[in-house]
Tab-separated table of C-alpha atoms and ligand atoms in Angstrom:
chain	number	residue	atom	x	y	z
A	1355	MET	CA	34.931	-100.714	11.363
A	1356	GLU	CA	34.769	-97.115	11.625
A	1357	ARG	CA	31.042	-95.983	13.152
A	1358	LEU	CA	29.561	-93.202	11.530
A	1359	LYS	CA	28.119	-90.269	12.967
A	1360	ALA	CA	24.395	-88.902	11.647
A	1361	ARG	CA	21.809	-87.461	12.525
A	1362	VAL	CA	18.088	-88.000	12.592
A	1363	LYS	CA	16.839	-85.856	9.802
A	1364	THR	CA	13.178	-86.937	9.439
A	1365	ILE	CA	10.896	-89.454	10.479
A	1366	THR	CA	7.828	-90.494	8.397
A	1367	TYR	CA	5.077	-92.489	8.844
A	1368	LEU	CA	5.122	-95.405	5.855
A	1369	ALA	CA	2.280	-97.496	7.335
A	1370	GLU	CA	0.808	-98.921	10.506
A	1371	ASP	CA	3.786	-99.782	12.830
A	1372	ILE	CA	6.517	-98.619	10.220
A	1373	LEU	CA	8.632	-95.831	10.346
A	1374	GLY	CA	10.861	-94.058	8.140
A	1375	TYR	CA	13.821	-92.591	9.042
A	1376	GLU	CA	16.586	-90.215	7.470
A	1377	PHE	CA	20.107	-89.791	8.593
A	1378	GLU	CA	22.356	-87.216	6.880
A	1379	GLY	CA	25.712	-86.561	7.802
A	1380	LEU	CA	26.880	-83.706	10.065
A	1381	ASN	CA	28.869	-80.525	9.548
A	1382	GLN	CA	27.268	-79.997	6.089
A	1383	LYS	CA	29.388	-83.555	5.437
A	1384	PHE	CA	27.527	-86.142	3.064
A	1385	LEU	CA	27.604	-89.784	4.554
A	1386	PRO	CA	29.559	-92.219	2.343
A	1387	ALA	CA	27.698	-93.523	-0.679
A	1388	PHE	CA	25.968	-97.401	-0.929
A	1389	THR	CA	25.013	-99.417	-3.515
A	1390	PRO	CA	21.621	-100.956	-4.145
A	1391	GLY	CA	20.598	-103.864	-1.344
A	1392	SER	CA	23.270	-102.219	1.321
A	1393	ASN	CA	22.318	-102.146	4.955
A	1394	VAL	CA	23.679	-100.408	7.877
A	1395	ASP	CA	23.903	-101.213	11.659
A	1396	LEU	CA	21.759	-98.778	14.072
A	1397	PHE	CA	23.821	-97.990	17.224
A	1398	VAL	CA	21.547	-95.979	20.000
A	1399	GLU	CA	22.596	-96.438	24.121
A	1400	SER	CA	20.362	-98.913	25.640
A	1401	VAL	CA	18.864	-100.682	22.374
A	1402	PRO	CA	20.236	-103.793	21.093
A	1403	VAL	CA	22.213	-103.449	17.808
A	1404	ARG	CA	20.166	-104.175	14.648
A	1405	SER	CA	20.936	-103.860	10.798
A	1406	TYR	CA	18.713	-102.015	8.690
A	1407	SER	CA	18.232	-102.293	4.913
A	1408	LEU	CA	18.779	-98.914	3.222
A	1409	TYR	CA	15.545	-97.847	0.634
A	1410	ASN	CA	16.646	-95.192	-0.838
A	1411	LYS	CA	19.078	-93.703	-3.875
A	1412	TYR	CA	22.075	-92.413	-2.629
A	1413	GLU	CA	22.469	-90.209	-5.381
A	1414	ASP	CA	19.336	-88.302	-5.068
A	1415	SER	CA	19.859	-86.824	-1.211
A	1416	HIS	CA	23.338	-88.048	-0.412
A	1417	THR	CA	21.322	-89.348	2.884
A	1418	TYR	CA	20.502	-93.015	4.704
A	1419	LYS	CA	16.967	-94.205	4.341
A	1420	ILE	CA	15.919	-96.705	6.702
A	1421	ALA	CA	12.545	-98.319	7.619
A	1422	ILE	CA	11.793	-99.914	11.045
A	1423	ASN	CA	8.928	-101.968	11.438
A	1424	LYS	CA	7.401	-102.314	15.361
A	1425	ASP	CA	7.588	-106.159	15.326
A	1426	GLU	CA	5.215	-107.874	18.205
A	1427	LYS	CA	7.702	-110.639	18.316
A	1428	SER	CA	10.575	-107.829	18.998
A	1429	ARG	CA	13.662	-108.687	21.538
A	1430	GLY	CA	14.014	-104.715	22.128
A	1431	GLY	CA	15.510	-103.304	18.558
A	1432	SER	CA	12.743	-102.231	16.843
A	1433	MET	CA	10.078	-101.149	19.620
A	1434	GLY	CA	13.292	-99.886	21.162
A	1435	PHE	CA	14.869	-97.767	18.214
A	1436	GLN	CA	10.964	-96.369	17.434
A	1437	ASN	CA	10.602	-95.322	21.137
A	1438	LYS	CA	13.770	-93.542	21.484
A	1439	LEU	CA	14.916	-91.805	17.945
A	1440	LYS	CA	13.486	-88.645	17.737
A	1441	ALA	CA	14.443	-85.932	14.823
A	1442	GLY	CA	17.880	-84.201	15.743
A	1443	GLN	CA	19.035	-86.823	16.961
A	1444	ILE	CA	22.485	-87.594	16.869
A	1445	VAL	CA	23.159	-91.544	16.572
A	1446	GLU	CA	26.311	-94.179	15.708
A	1447	LEU	CA	25.751	-96.263	12.361
A	1448	SER	CA	28.250	-99.152	10.863
A	1449	GLU	CA	29.587	-98.158	7.201
A	1450	PRO	CA	27.556	-99.543	4.856
A	1451	ARG	CA	27.596	-103.093	3.799
A	1452	ASN	CA	25.870	-105.537	0.529
A	1453	ASN	CA	25.362	-108.684	1.559
A	1454	PHE	CA	22.632	-108.809	-1.639
A	1455	THR	CA	24.139	-106.784	-4.565
A	1456	PHE	CA	21.834	-105.818	-7.309
A	1457	HIS	CA	23.276	-106.724	-10.373
A	1458	GLY	CA	21.028	-105.373	-13.129
A	1459	GLU	CA	22.630	-106.718	-16.209
A	1460	HIS	CA	19.505	-108.419	-18.016
A	1461	ASN	CA	16.575	-107.355	-19.862
A	1462	ASP	CA	14.524	-108.561	-17.687
A	1463	ILE	CA	14.173	-108.214	-13.807
A	1464	VAL	CA	11.976	-109.470	-11.360
A	1465	PHE	CA	11.635	-108.746	-7.615
A	1466	ILE	CA	9.464	-110.693	-4.670
A	1467	ALA	CA	9.273	-108.536	-1.517
A	1468	GLY	CA	7.260	-109.277	1.367
A	1469	GLY	CA	6.122	-106.807	4.218
A	1470	ILE	CA	9.167	-105.079	5.099
A	1471	GLY	CA	11.435	-107.175	2.918
A	1472	ILE	CA	10.334	-104.249	0.404
A	1473	THR	CA	13.129	-101.960	1.329
A	1474	PRO	CA	16.552	-103.313	-0.327
A	1475	ILE	CA	14.095	-103.808	-3.234
A	1476	LEU	CA	12.450	-100.528	-3.638
A	1477	SER	CA	16.240	-99.003	-3.362
A	1478	MET	CA	17.136	-101.807	-6.260
A	1479	ILE	CA	13.785	-100.502	-8.654
A	1480	GLU	CA	15.138	-96.556	-7.697
A	1481	HIS	CA	18.378	-97.745	-9.779
A	1482	ILE	CA	16.701	-99.330	-13.007
A	1483	SER	CA	16.273	-97.022	-15.972
A	1484	GLU	CA	15.873	-99.116	-18.978
A	1485	GLN	CA	15.002	-102.813	-18.771
A	1486	ASN	CA	11.940	-104.306	-18.234
A	1487	TRP	CA	11.230	-104.873	-14.560
A	1488	LYS	CA	8.373	-106.703	-12.271
A	1489	LEU	CA	7.369	-106.344	-8.482
A	1490	TYR	CA	4.863	-108.727	-6.447
A	1491	TYR	CA	4.379	-107.332	-3.505
A	1492	PHE	CA	2.923	-109.174	-0.621
A	1493	ALA	CA	1.532	-107.449	2.092
A	1494	ARG	CA	-0.574	-108.116	5.276
A	1495	SER	CA	-2.907	-105.851	4.440
A	1496	GLU	CA	-3.189	-102.193	2.888
A	1497	ASP	CA	-2.664	-100.551	5.975
A	1498	LYS	CA	0.616	-102.715	6.598
A	1499	CYS	CA	1.642	-101.444	3.119
A	1500	ALA	CA	4.674	-99.115	2.886
A	1501	PHE	CA	5.000	-97.219	0.187
A	1502	ALA	CA	2.293	-98.539	-2.034
A	1503	GLN	CA	0.922	-95.542	-2.747
A	1504	TYR	CA	4.333	-94.356	-3.944
A	1505	LEU	CA	4.807	-97.313	-5.690
A	1506	LYS	CA	1.474	-96.875	-7.655
A	1507	ASP	CA	2.198	-93.635	-8.515
A	1508	LYS	CA	5.914	-94.139	-10.027
A	1509	PHE	CA	5.614	-97.282	-11.386
A	1510	ASP	CA	2.446	-98.749	-11.106
A	1511	GLN	CA	2.546	-100.578	-14.806
A	1512	HIS	CA	5.721	-102.837	-12.722
A	1513	VAL	CA	3.504	-103.576	-9.498
A	1514	GLU	CA	1.508	-105.852	-8.484
A	1515	ILE	CA	0.606	-105.658	-4.877
A	1516	ILE	CA	-0.813	-109.093	-3.305
A	1517	LEU	CA	-2.411	-108.487	-0.262
A	1518	SER	CA	-2.670	-112.124	2.466
A	1519	ASN	CA	-6.465	-112.418	2.065
A	1520	GLN	CA	-6.007	-112.845	-1.577
A	1521	ALA	CA	-1.866	-114.327	-1.730
A	1522	GLY	CA	-3.212	-117.970	-1.496
A	1523	ASN	CA	-0.669	-120.254	-0.621
A	1524	ILE	CA	2.598	-118.774	-1.073
A	1525	GLN	CA	4.741	-121.543	-2.606
A	1526	LYS	CA	2.011	-121.383	-5.158
A	1527	ARG	CA	2.287	-117.587	-5.729
A	1528	VAL	CA	5.696	-117.869	-6.219
A	1529	ASP	CA	5.550	-120.949	-8.542
A	1530	HIS	CA	3.594	-118.772	-10.390
A	1531	VAL	CA	6.165	-115.812	-10.731
A	1532	PHE	CA	8.795	-118.351	-12.092
A	1533	GLN	CA	6.281	-119.926	-14.623
A	1534	VAL	CA	5.621	-116.717	-16.707
A	1535	HIS	CA	9.342	-115.578	-16.795
A	1536	SER	CA	12.674	-116.681	-18.651
A	1537	ARG	CA	15.416	-118.188	-17.365
A	1538	ASN	CA	17.627	-115.240	-18.342
A	1539	THR	CA	15.613	-113.014	-15.808
A	1540	GLU	CA	17.032	-111.399	-12.639
A	1541	PHE	CA	15.305	-112.495	-9.610
A	1542	TYR	CA	15.659	-110.996	-6.527
A	1543	CYS	CA	13.436	-111.974	-3.233
A	1544	CYS	CA	13.204	-110.229	0.369
A	1545	GLY	CA	10.645	-111.202	3.010
A	1546	PRO	CA	9.556	-114.269	5.267
A	1547	SER	CA	11.339	-117.433	5.674
A	1548	ASN	CA	8.767	-119.496	3.593
A	1549	MET	CA	8.831	-116.995	1.112
A	1550	ILE	CA	12.268	-117.298	0.775
A	1551	GLU	CA	12.042	-121.237	0.750
A	1552	ALA	CA	9.482	-121.487	-1.950
A	1553	PHE	CA	12.142	-119.142	-3.597
A	1554	LYS	CA	15.273	-121.271	-2.884
A	1555	SER	CA	13.447	-123.949	-4.140
A	1556	PHE	CA	13.595	-122.542	-7.840
A	1557	GLN	CA	17.749	-121.976	-7.899
A	1558	ALA	CA	18.572	-125.202	-8.958
A	1559	ASP	CA	16.419	-124.157	-12.331
A	1560	PHE	CA	17.318	-120.413	-12.998
A	1561	PRO	CA	20.695	-119.341	-12.436
A	1562	LEU	CA	19.740	-115.485	-11.746
A	1563	THR	CA	18.566	-115.674	-8.347
A	1564	TYR	CA	19.573	-113.434	-5.755
A	1565	TYR	CA	17.822	-113.189	-2.212
A	1566	GLU	CA	18.259	-111.696	1.511
A	1567	SER	CA	16.708	-113.037	4.352
A	1568	PHE	CA	15.666	-111.157	7.650
A	1569	VAL	CA	15.445	-114.473	9.589
A	1570	PRO	CA	18.128	-117.122	10.104
A	1571	GLU	CA	18.144	-119.947	7.967
A	1572	HIS	CA	20.522	-122.297	10.091
A	1573	GLU	CA	20.888	-122.742	13.747
A	1574	ALA	CA	24.132	-121.652	15.290
A	1575	SER	CA	27.212	-124.157	15.451
A	1576	THR	CA	28.313	-124.830	18.719
A	1577	GLU	CA	28.807	-128.362	19.025
A	1578	ASN	CA	32.616	-128.806	18.787
A	1579	SER	CA	35.438	-127.742	21.002
A	1580	TYR	CA	38.158	-125.927	18.629
A	1581	THR	CA	41.280	-124.246	18.726
A	1582	VAL	CA	41.509	-120.637	17.131
A	1583	GLU	CA	44.493	-119.211	16.168
A	1584	LEU	CA	43.957	-115.385	15.634
A	1585	ARG	CA	47.344	-114.427	12.895
A	1586	LYS	CA	47.631	-110.990	12.970
A	1587	SER	CA	47.399	-110.764	16.809
A	1588	ASN	CA	49.060	-113.707	17.544
A	1589	LYS	CA	46.801	-115.142	19.777
A	1590	LEU	CA	45.356	-118.642	20.593
A	1591	ILE	CA	42.104	-119.060	21.941
A	1592	GLU	CA	39.858	-122.146	22.975
A	1593	VAL	CA	36.452	-122.422	21.897
A	1594	VAL	CA	34.230	-124.483	23.868
A	1595	GLN	CA	31.355	-127.189	23.386
A	1596	GLY	CA	28.177	-124.561	23.387
A	1597	GLU	CA	29.594	-120.856	22.927
A	1598	THR	CA	29.658	-119.568	19.569
A	1599	LEU	CA	33.344	-118.585	18.180
A	1600	LEU	CA	32.329	-115.151	18.263
A	1601	ASP	CA	31.288	-115.684	22.215
A	1602	ALA	CA	35.177	-116.909	22.383
A	1603	LEU	CA	36.368	-114.015	20.770
A	1604	LEU	CA	34.806	-111.605	22.433
A	1605	LYS	CA	35.526	-113.103	26.124
A	1606	ASN	CA	39.149	-113.102	24.693
A	1607	GLY	CA	39.088	-109.301	24.286
A	1608	CYS	CA	39.002	-108.977	20.818
A	1609	ASP	CA	36.295	-106.115	19.713
A	1610	VAL	CA	34.701	-108.157	16.476
A	1611	MET	CA	32.135	-106.315	15.124
A	1612	HIS	CA	28.690	-107.750	15.492
A	1613	SER	CA	25.048	-106.727	15.161
A	1614	CYS	CA	22.370	-109.446	14.590
A	1615	LYS	CA	24.406	-112.488	16.088
A	1616	GLU	CA	22.393	-114.748	13.400
A	1617	GLY	CA	24.110	-114.751	10.525
A	1618	ILE	CA	22.181	-112.646	8.257
A	1619	CYS	CA	23.707	-109.078	8.622
A	1620	GLY	CA	27.083	-109.766	7.734
A	1621	ALA	CA	28.645	-107.439	10.164
A	1622	CYS	CA	31.141	-110.142	11.959
A	1623	GLU	CA	31.959	-111.340	8.465
A	1624	THR	CA	36.340	-112.313	9.338
A	1625	PRO	CA	38.494	-113.534	6.732
A	1626	VAL	CA	39.413	-117.133	7.078
A	1627	LEU	CA	43.449	-118.671	6.376
A	1628	GLU	CA	43.494	-122.350	7.045
A	1629	GLY	CA	41.323	-124.745	8.236
A	1630	ALA	CA	37.773	-125.753	7.338
A	1631	VAL	CA	34.418	-124.002	8.465
A	1632	ASP	CA	31.143	-125.162	9.352
A	1633	HIS	CA	29.500	-122.482	7.176
A	1634	ARG	CA	25.188	-121.665	9.206
A	1635	ASP	CA	25.070	-118.190	8.199
A	1636	SER	CA	22.083	-116.954	5.428
A	1637	ILE	CA	24.283	-114.861	3.392
A	1638	LEU	CA	27.083	-116.517	0.974
A	1639	THR	CA	26.460	-118.329	-1.610
A	1640	ASP	CA	27.695	-122.004	-1.378
A	1641	ASP	CA	30.433	-121.907	-3.616
A	1642	GLU	CA	31.353	-119.191	-1.728
A	1643	LYS	CA	31.103	-121.493	1.428
A	1644	LEU	CA	33.442	-123.632	-1.142
A	1645	GLU	CA	35.854	-121.212	-0.807
A	1646	ASN	CA	36.296	-120.752	2.546
A	1647	LYS	CA	38.017	-117.667	2.207
A	1648	THR	CA	35.870	-115.937	4.878
A	1649	MET	CA	33.508	-116.750	8.087
A	1650	PHE	CA	30.631	-115.327	10.307
A	1651	PRO	CA	31.854	-116.348	13.682
A	1652	CYS	CA	28.250	-115.614	15.229
A	1653	CYS	CA	27.191	-118.619	13.764
A	1654	SER	CA	29.748	-120.883	11.986
A	1655	SER	CA	32.440	-122.850	13.792
A	1656	ALA	CA	35.525	-124.720	12.845
A	1657	LYS	CA	34.977	-127.995	11.049
A	1658	ASP	CA	37.691	-129.837	12.783
A	1659	LYS	CA	40.056	-128.953	15.461
A	1660	PHE	CA	42.281	-125.983	13.913
A	1661	LEU	CA	41.409	-122.646	12.418
A	1662	VAL	CA	43.427	-119.415	11.606
A	1663	LEU	CA	41.662	-116.582	11.228
A	1664	ASP	CA	42.898	-113.644	9.787
A	1665	ILE	CA	42.068	-111.127	12.595
B	2099	FES	S1	26.663	-110.810	13.409
B	2099	FES	FE1	25.285	-110.551	12.322
B	2099	FES	S2	26.009	-111.885	10.941
B	2099	FES	FE2	27.024	-112.026	12.778
């Protein structure tokens, strides 16, 4: 996938530790369009690549807006970007991809967001025109609640902000949300792992549930040794116990795009032609995993001894 060049147009304070970055195309050209729920990888020299959700509505400005939270557990990404990015700077971005599609086909829509998980949800909200919708937005404190004022000013009656000291048990809170909305409601969730786990516990009874996780739900699969045929490149590679398929591909000179290396961003998606996959990503639905048409080599592996990829 080609990288896009873009300029940092604005940097905005959104909340404590959270800065907003807006990117525009160069030479009066617009960046490519994106759909709500999309994310992009951000490439800045000497900072590890990271993926960020786009929180704006593309049609409003033809720019990309992301929010970066200076996470104290950061492995160099968020902190590095906040230190390095300056207004006017030229950076590289991946083309937008969407692992968290907004459907918007039903009359009632519910969003559950936790912390920085508000970003893909905000983009979806900006696209709603007529339906009934409600946002339950969990934040640690008022100071850390990005977009709170904007949401109150623009969508007040649709938004319930729940601060940590009022939230209590997250499972109970999520239980309550599902109790007061019908099975015909579309539910979207993005937030920390305990929120995602609580949300997923309703998937069997509520058919229209969609979520995006910022943390991996499974460990990468590195237990097996196996052979992989790269059909287009006409190559065979060996993957040994202890390494991921992505490690083996890179070691063998295959330039596979990647970012999170944790099965959450979607950057390394690779088409599968033959062989069963041990899927460990947090992106594919159960049905998509069964279809076995695609995989994420940063975390998933062959189930057996042989796999054929369409690269
Ligand atoms: S690198 Fe992010 S899903 Fe593989």
